[in-house]
């Protein structure tokens, strides 16, 4: 009865999210900059998904099982989290296009007969390709783990497990570095231009991915007896990841200082309270201190507080990094033609509806996976090969 | 080979805005709906005033029809393309509205048309139709000071080639490697 109620609630949440997102799509309006709220929203979830996938690879590729094999109890939940976290990213970016189905034009042209197309010079083409591979390889990995519960033969195929995990890892790393370079290859936006975006996106993804996954896993940590492990594991990743993120972020700002065109955007970022409150305080400093405390005291509550801060401030960080350089775009890329004036951007209500709808649908899908799929130890696939 | 290009003579321009209004009328049906991207009219020519120099200066900015256009390189569907005459165009049957071209254009020469949910730029449909008939774009035709020209750079007898041969000109952001074909004449 409780399970049915939970299923009904998740389904209702999914419908509510879909309706809200569709309302936003139907009533959308043009914004002052080309890439508004939905693009940082999409980037945020894409990074959380891929970062979470890298965190999984510590188990799947590098073989870390935890002091008492605790990791084995949560790996399927971790893979499910990575797989389903890409969905809100897709919803946001597809609903930002002319029509969601138009994305097919990236690969298939129907003018004058059916033909295949691949514009290899476009970062977006590669994103579409890599997303398909990311979802496919993660799905294979998840099904492998689920089916392993029911098949001794599959469980013993360690080389197959490693091959799948390696494929996931390679696709993941290429994917979020390419996502960074979708921005980093744009010479017209000096604050983005350069290889630092790929590095920043990878470091950022690991921190956000670990934080998001920690919040998700924590819901089951008590029942699975992995509270101490989760506290130590995720806080340690944040302890390592956040200083790396700070290091890259610091050099990005210093490098921008030497380039007046870049500085035009960075001065906007640095003059905003967001930078000091969110990007420095709540993304880097406070979570690092909390994670250090959580690691040594094995405090899951403190680790979750650090994780929650990284998730919230991580979004603000992406928002600033993507929005501000566009508002400073024209005034500096055209040399001294500063008479254009600066642009003030605020997300349109329709964009917020799409973003919130996507997040609601995402939460519902996460819950549906836990309710329908055998993701916890002892749960076995009984229906249609992969369902409980 | 044909390489169609624009010329704008800054030293002759009287800043009347006829080209801007004509573009709005011909290509956007005199629409008064806003162009949110540029905070401007629905027209493919943007007026930029440089106010921080020793004296005010005006630039008219539009698509540069680059020979190495970043907008074409980043377009994931091939919707942005260079035609055989060297003009950069958009195929709206293929455009998915991702706006990567808008972000990648260093001239900010594209604006977002809300009703089409796609980027637009010079040339508009009416001007393309005029060129197909061997006529000049409307902005060139209406200019009362003869400050604008359009034609084939590879034809030495074309009006634009002759004017460029006799003038000092600059190409905007030429150092970015875009090889723009919008020539700003600054004097004889």
Short mmCIF file of N, CA and C in Angstrom, two decimals, chain A residues 28-32 34-35 96-98 102-103 105-106 109 111 117 119 121-125 181-183 186-189 192 326 329-330 333-334 336-340, chain B residues 36-37 46 48-50 52 59 61 72-78 91-100 102-108 112 114 116-118 172-173 176:
data_model
loop_
_atom_site.label_atom_id
_atom_site.label_comp_id
_atom_site.label_asym_id
_atom_site.label_seq_id
_atom_site.Cartn_x
_atom_site.Cartn_y
_atom_site.Cartn_z
N UNK A 28 6.83 30.78 -24.08
CA UNK A 28 8.18 31.34 -23.98
C UNK A 28 8.33 32.62 -24.78
N UNK A 29 9.28 33.42 -24.36
CA UNK A 29 9.53 34.69 -25.04
C UNK A 29 11.03 34.89 -25.20
N UNK A 30 11.39 35.74 -26.16
CA UNK A 30 12.80 35.97 -26.45
C UNK A 30 13.48 36.67 -25.28
N UNK A 31 14.76 36.40 -25.13
CA UNK A 31 15.52 37.03 -24.05
C UNK A 31 16.61 37.92 -24.64
N UNK A 32 17.20 38.74 -23.77
CA UNK A 32 18.18 39.74 -24.23
C UNK A 32 19.48 39.10 -24.69
N UNK A 34 21.60 35.41 -26.04
CA UNK A 34 21.26 34.17 -26.76
C UNK A 34 21.02 32.98 -25.83
N UNK A 35 21.85 32.83 -24.82
CA UNK A 35 21.75 31.67 -23.95
C UNK A 35 21.37 32.11 -22.54
N UNK A 96 14.41 24.53 -25.28
CA UNK A 96 14.95 25.84 -25.64
C UNK A 96 15.13 25.96 -27.15
N UNK A 97 14.93 24.86 -27.85
CA UNK A 97 15.08 24.87 -29.32
C UNK A 97 13.77 25.32 -29.98
N UNK A 98 13.83 25.45 -31.31
CA UNK A 98 12.61 25.82 -32.06
C UNK A 98 11.50 24.84 -31.74
N UNK A 102 13.14 19.15 -33.55
CA UNK A 102 14.03 19.71 -34.58
C UNK A 102 15.47 19.27 -34.36
N UNK A 103 15.78 18.82 -33.16
CA UNK A 103 17.16 18.39 -32.87
C UNK A 103 17.61 17.27 -33.80
N UNK A 105 17.59 17.31 -36.81
CA UNK A 105 18.30 17.91 -37.95
C UNK A 105 19.81 17.85 -37.79
N UNK A 106 20.26 17.62 -36.57
CA UNK A 106 21.72 17.53 -36.35
C UNK A 106 22.28 16.32 -37.11
N UNK A 109 18.83 14.95 -42.41
CA UNK A 109 18.19 16.00 -43.21
C UNK A 109 17.15 15.36 -44.12
N UNK A 111 15.43 17.37 -46.45
CA UNK A 111 15.21 18.19 -47.65
C UNK A 111 15.73 17.44 -48.88
N UNK A 117 23.76 13.53 -41.86
CA UNK A 117 24.56 14.75 -41.78
C UNK A 117 25.38 14.72 -40.51
N UNK A 119 28.10 17.58 -38.79
CA UNK A 119 28.95 18.77 -38.85
C UNK A 119 30.01 18.63 -37.75
N UNK A 121 32.66 20.12 -37.07
CA UNK A 121 33.27 21.33 -36.49
C UNK A 121 32.43 21.93 -35.37
N UNK A 122 31.19 21.48 -35.25
CA UNK A 122 30.31 22.08 -34.24
C UNK A 122 30.35 21.30 -32.93
N UNK A 123 30.64 22.01 -31.86
CA UNK A 123 30.65 21.37 -30.54
C UNK A 123 29.30 20.79 -30.17
N UNK A 124 28.22 21.40 -30.65
CA UNK A 124 26.88 20.91 -30.32
C UNK A 124 26.62 19.56 -31.01
N UNK A 125 27.15 19.38 -32.20
CA UNK A 125 27.01 18.09 -32.87
C UNK A 125 27.65 16.99 -32.00
N UNK A 181 34.20 22.97 -23.90
CA UNK A 181 34.73 23.61 -25.10
C UNK A 181 33.64 24.09 -26.06
N UNK A 182 32.40 23.70 -25.83
CA UNK A 182 31.31 24.36 -26.57
C UNK A 182 31.40 25.87 -26.28
N UNK A 183 31.77 26.17 -25.06
CA UNK A 183 31.98 27.57 -24.67
C UNK A 183 33.42 27.99 -24.97
N UNK A 186 34.59 29.45 -28.38
CA UNK A 186 33.95 30.66 -28.93
C UNK A 186 34.88 31.86 -28.76
N UNK A 187 35.60 32.19 -29.81
CA UNK A 187 36.54 33.31 -29.74
C UNK A 187 35.80 34.64 -29.54
N UNK A 188 34.53 34.68 -29.91
CA UNK A 188 33.77 35.92 -29.80
C UNK A 188 33.46 36.28 -28.35
N UNK A 189 33.56 35.32 -27.45
CA UNK A 189 33.32 35.61 -26.03
C UNK A 189 34.64 35.38 -25.30
N UNK A 192 35.25 33.21 -22.14
CA UNK A 192 35.13 31.76 -22.26
C UNK A 192 36.30 31.16 -23.03
N UNK A 326 28.10 36.89 -21.61
CA UNK A 326 27.24 37.28 -22.72
C UNK A 326 26.75 38.71 -22.56
N UNK A 329 29.48 40.78 -23.72
CA UNK A 329 29.94 40.33 -25.03
C UNK A 329 30.23 41.47 -26.00
N UNK A 330 29.19 42.16 -26.41
CA UNK A 330 29.32 43.10 -27.51
C UNK A 330 30.22 44.28 -27.16
N UNK A 333 33.98 42.88 -27.38
CA UNK A 333 34.49 42.13 -28.52
C UNK A 333 34.65 43.03 -29.73
N UNK A 334 33.96 44.15 -29.73
CA UNK A 334 34.10 45.09 -30.84
C UNK A 334 35.13 46.17 -30.53
N UNK A 336 36.79 49.11 -28.87
CA UNK A 336 36.44 50.20 -27.97
C UNK A 336 35.01 50.68 -28.12
N UNK A 337 34.17 49.90 -28.77
CA UNK A 337 32.83 50.39 -29.06
C UNK A 337 31.92 50.23 -27.86
N UNK A 338 32.36 50.81 -26.76
CA UNK A 338 31.64 50.58 -25.51
C UNK A 338 30.32 51.33 -25.44
N UNK A 339 30.04 52.16 -26.46
CA UNK A 339 28.81 52.94 -26.42
C UNK A 339 27.54 52.10 -26.49
N UNK A 340 27.69 50.82 -26.76
CA UNK A 340 26.51 49.96 -26.87
C UNK A 340 25.77 49.87 -25.54
N UNK B 36 14.51 42.24 -29.14
CA UNK B 36 15.01 42.21 -27.76
C UNK B 36 16.52 42.02 -27.71
N UNK B 37 17.06 41.29 -28.66
CA UNK B 37 18.51 41.02 -28.66
C UNK B 37 19.32 42.31 -28.74
N UNK B 46 22.44 47.57 -37.35
CA UNK B 46 22.47 48.08 -35.98
C UNK B 46 23.27 49.37 -35.95
N UNK B 48 25.45 51.93 -33.89
CA UNK B 48 26.26 51.98 -32.67
C UNK B 48 26.95 53.33 -32.59
N UNK B 49 26.73 54.00 -31.48
CA UNK B 49 27.37 55.30 -31.30
C UNK B 49 28.56 55.14 -30.39
N UNK B 50 29.69 55.61 -30.87
CA UNK B 50 30.90 55.57 -30.06
C UNK B 50 31.00 56.92 -29.37
N UNK B 52 32.78 57.54 -26.43
CA UNK B 52 33.88 57.78 -25.50
C UNK B 52 35.15 58.27 -26.20
N UNK B 59 28.75 54.01 -36.03
CA UNK B 59 29.01 52.81 -36.83
C UNK B 59 27.68 52.18 -37.19
N UNK B 61 26.39 48.59 -38.11
CA UNK B 61 26.91 47.23 -38.02
C UNK B 61 25.89 46.25 -38.56
N UNK B 72 29.01 29.76 -39.24
CA UNK B 72 28.85 28.57 -40.09
C UNK B 72 29.58 27.38 -39.46
N UNK B 73 30.76 27.66 -38.90
CA UNK B 73 31.55 26.57 -38.31
C UNK B 73 30.83 25.93 -37.13
N UNK B 74 30.14 26.73 -36.33
CA UNK B 74 29.54 26.17 -35.11
C UNK B 74 28.14 25.60 -35.32
N UNK B 75 27.53 25.91 -36.44
CA UNK B 75 26.13 25.47 -36.65
C UNK B 75 26.06 23.94 -36.74
N UNK B 76 25.30 23.31 -35.85
CA UNK B 76 25.32 21.84 -35.83
C UNK B 76 24.53 21.19 -36.95
N UNK B 77 23.69 21.96 -37.64
CA UNK B 77 22.84 21.33 -38.66
C UNK B 77 23.18 21.75 -40.08
N UNK B 78 24.13 22.66 -40.22
CA UNK B 78 24.41 23.18 -41.56
C UNK B 78 23.39 24.21 -42.01
N UNK B 91 19.34 28.58 -43.60
CA UNK B 91 18.28 27.71 -44.12
C UNK B 91 17.36 27.38 -42.94
N UNK B 92 16.17 27.99 -42.93
CA UNK B 92 15.29 27.83 -41.76
C UNK B 92 14.62 26.46 -41.69
N UNK B 93 14.70 25.70 -42.76
CA UNK B 93 14.19 24.33 -42.67
C UNK B 93 15.11 23.48 -41.80
N UNK B 94 16.37 23.90 -41.68
CA UNK B 94 17.33 23.12 -40.90
C UNK B 94 17.63 23.74 -39.54
N UNK B 95 17.37 25.05 -39.41
CA UNK B 95 17.74 25.73 -38.15
C UNK B 95 16.94 25.16 -36.98
N UNK B 96 17.65 24.84 -35.88
CA UNK B 96 16.97 24.29 -34.70
C UNK B 96 16.84 25.35 -33.60
N UNK B 97 17.34 26.55 -33.86
CA UNK B 97 17.18 27.63 -32.88
C UNK B 97 18.09 27.48 -31.67
N UNK B 98 19.26 26.88 -31.85
CA UNK B 98 20.16 26.68 -30.69
C UNK B 98 20.92 27.95 -30.33
N UNK B 99 21.01 28.89 -31.28
CA UNK B 99 21.64 30.20 -31.07
C UNK B 99 23.16 30.14 -30.91
N UNK B 100 23.76 29.03 -31.25
CA UNK B 100 25.22 28.96 -31.16
C UNK B 100 25.84 29.99 -32.12
N UNK B 102 24.64 32.88 -32.89
CA UNK B 102 24.56 34.22 -32.28
C UNK B 102 25.70 34.43 -31.31
N UNK B 103 25.98 33.39 -30.52
CA UNK B 103 27.05 33.48 -29.53
C UNK B 103 28.41 33.58 -30.22
N UNK B 104 28.56 32.84 -31.33
CA UNK B 104 29.87 32.74 -31.98
C UNK B 104 30.20 33.94 -32.85
N UNK B 105 29.21 34.75 -33.19
CA UNK B 105 29.47 35.89 -34.08
C UNK B 105 30.13 37.03 -33.30
N UNK B 106 31.36 37.38 -33.62
CA UNK B 106 32.03 38.45 -32.85
C UNK B 106 31.44 39.83 -33.11
N UNK B 107 30.62 39.94 -34.16
CA UNK B 107 30.02 41.23 -34.50
C UNK B 107 28.63 41.39 -33.91
N UNK B 108 28.16 40.34 -33.25
CA UNK B 108 26.81 40.35 -32.70
C UNK B 108 25.81 40.75 -33.80
N UNK B 112 17.59 37.70 -32.42
CA UNK B 112 16.68 36.58 -32.27
C UNK B 112 15.26 37.01 -32.58
N UNK B 114 11.68 36.38 -32.30
CA UNK B 114 10.82 35.59 -31.40
C UNK B 114 9.73 34.85 -32.17
N UNK B 116 9.77 33.64 -35.15
CA UNK B 116 10.29 32.45 -35.85
C UNK B 116 11.01 31.51 -34.89
N UNK B 117 11.34 32.02 -33.71
CA UNK B 117 12.18 31.34 -32.73
C UNK B 117 13.48 30.85 -33.39
N UNK B 118 14.10 31.82 -34.05
CA UNK B 118 15.35 31.53 -34.76
C UNK B 118 16.11 32.84 -34.94
N UNK B 172 36.29 45.24 -40.00
CA UNK B 172 36.12 45.17 -38.55
C UNK B 172 36.60 43.83 -37.99
N UNK B 173 37.35 43.91 -36.91
CA UNK B 173 37.86 42.71 -36.22
C UNK B 173 38.54 41.75 -37.19
N UNK B 176 40.60 38.70 -36.11
CA UNK B 176 40.03 37.44 -35.59
C UNK B 176 40.02 36.34 -36.63
#
